[in-house]
Amino acid sequence: AQSVTQLDSHVSVSEGTPVLLRCNYSSSYSPSLFWYVQHPNKGLQLLLKYTSAATLVKGINGFEAEFKKSETSFHLTKPSAHMSDAAEYFCVVNLSGNTGKLIFGQGTTLQVKP
Amino acid sequence: DTGVSQDPRHKITKRGQNVTFRCDPISEHNRLYWYRQTLGQGPEFLTYFQNEAQLEKSRLLSDRFSAERPKGSFSTLEIQRTEQGDSAMYLCASVSGPPETQYFGPGTRLLVL
């Protein structure tokens, strides 16, 4: 069965320092993996997606993620945090087959301190 | 704005009442998904449509829940005899691709008193 585990429920960084949000997945297939961000009172926004092309995926707002099959990981990184990055981040796996439904991790709250 | 829209954005109702939510997907997307997100959790799949056909329903979708997409465009999600446990954010997404990308609406936040 496919599943996603976000290893940290809460991450706090100072503005200008690197961000690392960790995600491990479990999948019987070659998965499609995504990171979505959710700002308070706003909808989910796609940050980036991995679909079996390049293992290093670049997304919006300076975020990137690396797919590591040997470690079953898809960690999200950003070199320098901005205050506007404070939000909830979800690692997501797309079930293969015809349904295409998404399985979400529990989420990681990113706090950015001035 | 040509994104996914949902209406209403907020709904407060009393236990036992019926509520209906609407989702308008991006016009060229033929697949539409409903998810539910409770406080502090990630969204959970409820059901999805390929055009007007409802192809899968989650076990989360009790008999009190019904969803329709009559013309393969907008969709409605109805909850009958609401319970306090139904309080959540209800999210709609429509799909482009391959490769598939789900675009989410802003959600409808339901509070059952």
XYZ file of C-alpha atoms in Angstrom:
227
model
C 0.000 0.000 0.000
C 1.143 3.516 -0.735
C 1.749 5.913 2.105
C 3.636 9.044 2.991
C 5.381 9.942 6.245
C 6.470 13.452 7.040
C 9.097 13.099 9.688
C 8.607 16.467 11.394
C 5.277 17.943 12.385
C 6.873 21.330 13.067
C 10.051 22.967 11.764
C 11.333 26.353 12.900
C 14.076 28.257 11.073
C 15.419 31.770 11.070
C 14.927 33.983 8.055
C 17.802 33.546 5.605
C 18.758 30.060 6.807
C 18.183 26.804 4.896
C 14.940 24.871 5.046
C 14.707 21.064 5.119
C 11.332 19.324 5.300
C 11.614 15.542 5.347
C 9.360 13.035 3.625
C 9.535 9.281 3.202
C 7.170 7.330 1.009
C 6.092 3.764 0.619
C 4.933 2.613 -2.778
C 4.720 -0.625 -4.699
C 5.035 1.268 -7.942
C 7.198 4.022 -9.287
C 5.368 6.868 -7.626
C 4.513 10.362 -8.659
C 5.407 12.603 -5.742
C 4.406 16.160 -4.987
C 4.892 18.894 -2.449
C 1.966 21.223 -1.819
C 1.903 24.314 0.386
C -1.105 25.642 2.260
C -1.099 29.163 3.620
C -3.683 30.034 6.280
C -7.168 30.381 4.826
C -5.910 29.637 1.341
C -6.084 26.647 -0.959
C -3.383 24.100 -1.606
C -0.752 25.281 -4.048
C 1.549 22.950 -5.952
C 5.218 23.613 -5.206
C 6.760 20.900 -7.339
C 6.260 17.384 -8.667
C 8.350 14.330 -9.494
C 7.156 12.066 -12.296
C 10.147 9.793 -13.015
C 12.142 12.290 -15.022
C 15.037 14.116 -13.342
C 15.511 13.110 -9.715
C 16.225 16.712 -8.662
C 13.068 18.687 -9.122
C 12.919 22.467 -9.024
C 9.739 24.177 -7.997
C 8.357 27.609 -7.390
C 9.693 30.167 -4.909
C 13.171 28.631 -4.819
C 12.117 25.245 -3.450
C 13.507 21.982 -4.748
C 13.264 18.317 -3.844
C 15.358 15.261 -4.584
C 13.886 11.842 -5.246
C 16.067 9.121 -3.726
C 14.724 5.698 -4.537
C 17.289 3.870 -2.390
C 16.176 5.857 0.650
C 12.498 6.137 -0.403
C 12.754 9.829 0.362
C 11.594 13.054 -1.242
C 12.866 15.820 1.016
C 12.025 19.463 0.307
C 14.728 22.094 0.582
C 15.264 25.795 0.113
C 18.612 27.550 0.532
C 17.277 30.645 2.271
C 13.967 30.972 4.077
C 11.727 34.013 3.706
C 9.083 35.122 6.154
C 6.481 34.449 3.457
C 7.435 30.752 3.452
C 5.704 30.233 6.801
C 2.903 27.782 6.024
C 1.827 24.143 6.146
C 3.626 21.826 3.736
C 2.310 18.484 2.525
C 4.226 15.668 0.888
C 1.896 13.756 -1.411
C 2.000 10.531 -3.412
C -0.197 9.856 -6.405
C -1.534 6.327 -6.519
C -0.783 4.679 -9.783
C -3.477 3.063 -11.793
C -6.642 4.654 -12.991
C -7.819 6.455 -9.880
C -5.058 9.023 -9.545
C -6.155 9.881 -6.026
C -3.623 11.601 -3.815
C -2.367 10.341 -0.479
C -1.254 13.189 1.770
C 1.230 13.185 4.595
C 0.243 14.645 7.933
C 1.843 17.963 7.098
C 4.772 19.977 8.423
C 4.252 23.440 9.835
C 7.121 25.716 8.868
C 7.762 28.636 11.170
C 10.160 31.354 10.009
C 11.573 33.600 12.697
C 12.868 37.095 11.930
C -9.386 33.822 -12.705
C -9.652 30.412 -14.376
C -8.783 28.285 -11.346
C -10.962 25.903 -9.376
C -13.706 27.685 -7.465
C -15.811 26.490 -4.549
C -18.949 27.899 -3.017
C -19.627 28.728 -0.271
C -16.256 29.385 1.335
C -17.721 29.018 4.819
C -20.814 27.298 6.145
C -22.134 27.142 9.686
C -25.037 24.840 10.279
C -26.861 23.105 13.096
C -26.614 19.398 13.651
C -29.210 17.530 11.642
C -29.433 20.043 8.818
C -28.531 19.296 5.208
C -25.791 21.220 3.408
C -24.652 21.338 -0.215
C -21.327 22.517 -1.577
C -20.440 23.342 -5.148
C -17.184 22.984 -7.049
C -16.432 24.470 -10.460
C -13.323 22.866 -11.953
C -10.987 24.289 -14.554
C -13.001 24.064 -17.737
C -10.937 21.603 -19.768
C -10.324 19.184 -16.883
C -12.450 16.050 -17.111
C -11.489 14.533 -13.757
C -12.670 16.010 -10.460
C -11.839 14.972 -6.891
C -13.289 15.725 -3.468
C -11.170 15.599 -0.308
C -11.852 16.315 3.352
C -9.342 17.948 5.678
C -9.825 17.996 9.426
C -7.872 20.260 11.725
C -4.187 19.395 11.899
C -4.423 16.646 9.309
C -3.683 16.241 5.638
C -6.570 16.018 3.189
C -8.216 12.607 2.735
C -9.765 11.349 -0.479
C -13.564 11.150 -0.598
C -14.578 10.508 -4.191
C -13.792 11.299 -7.810
C -15.477 11.737 -11.176
C -14.370 11.097 -14.716
C -16.677 13.415 -16.638
C -20.127 12.711 -15.145
C -19.311 9.195 -13.897
C -18.503 8.723 -10.211
C -15.798 6.080 -10.332
C -14.724 5.627 -6.735
C -15.965 6.444 -3.252
C -13.942 6.261 -0.068
C -15.170 4.398 2.987
C -15.137 7.853 4.619
C -18.156 8.700 2.484
C -21.042 7.445 4.573
C -24.599 7.060 3.286
C -25.293 10.617 4.400
C -22.905 11.925 1.762
C -23.730 12.140 -1.923
C -21.854 13.723 -4.781
C -22.920 14.463 -8.310
C -21.462 15.867 -11.474
C -24.499 15.847 -13.752
C -23.091 17.407 -16.901
C -19.450 16.615 -16.401
C -18.691 20.193 -15.441
C -19.445 21.459 -11.915
C -19.932 19.064 -9.024
C -21.965 19.159 -5.826
C -21.336 17.446 -2.516
C -24.337 17.090 -0.207
C -24.258 16.057 3.418
C -27.571 15.045 4.932
C -28.344 15.126 8.651
C -25.037 16.746 9.492
C -23.128 15.668 12.588
C -20.476 17.537 14.550
C -17.881 15.114 13.203
C -18.579 16.433 9.705
C -16.914 19.727 10.639
C -13.953 20.023 8.298
C -12.596 21.734 5.212
C -13.983 20.192 2.021
C -11.608 20.537 -0.901
C -12.196 20.061 -4.585
C -9.496 19.454 -7.180
C -9.477 19.068 -10.914
C -6.839 17.312 -12.934
C -4.788 18.086 -15.969
C -2.279 15.804 -17.599
C -0.590 13.439 -18.063
C 1.575 13.950 -16.178
C -1.233 14.455 -13.712
C -1.405 17.544 -11.590
C -4.316 18.237 -9.283
C -5.298 21.871 -8.922
C -7.162 22.640 -5.743
C -9.901 25.103 -4.996
C -9.896 27.272 -1.852
C -12.156 24.859 -0.010
C -15.426 25.109 1.896
C -15.028 25.218 5.655
C -17.977 23.552 7.393
C -18.772 24.007 11.062
C -21.570 21.915 12.515
C -22.885 23.213 15.849
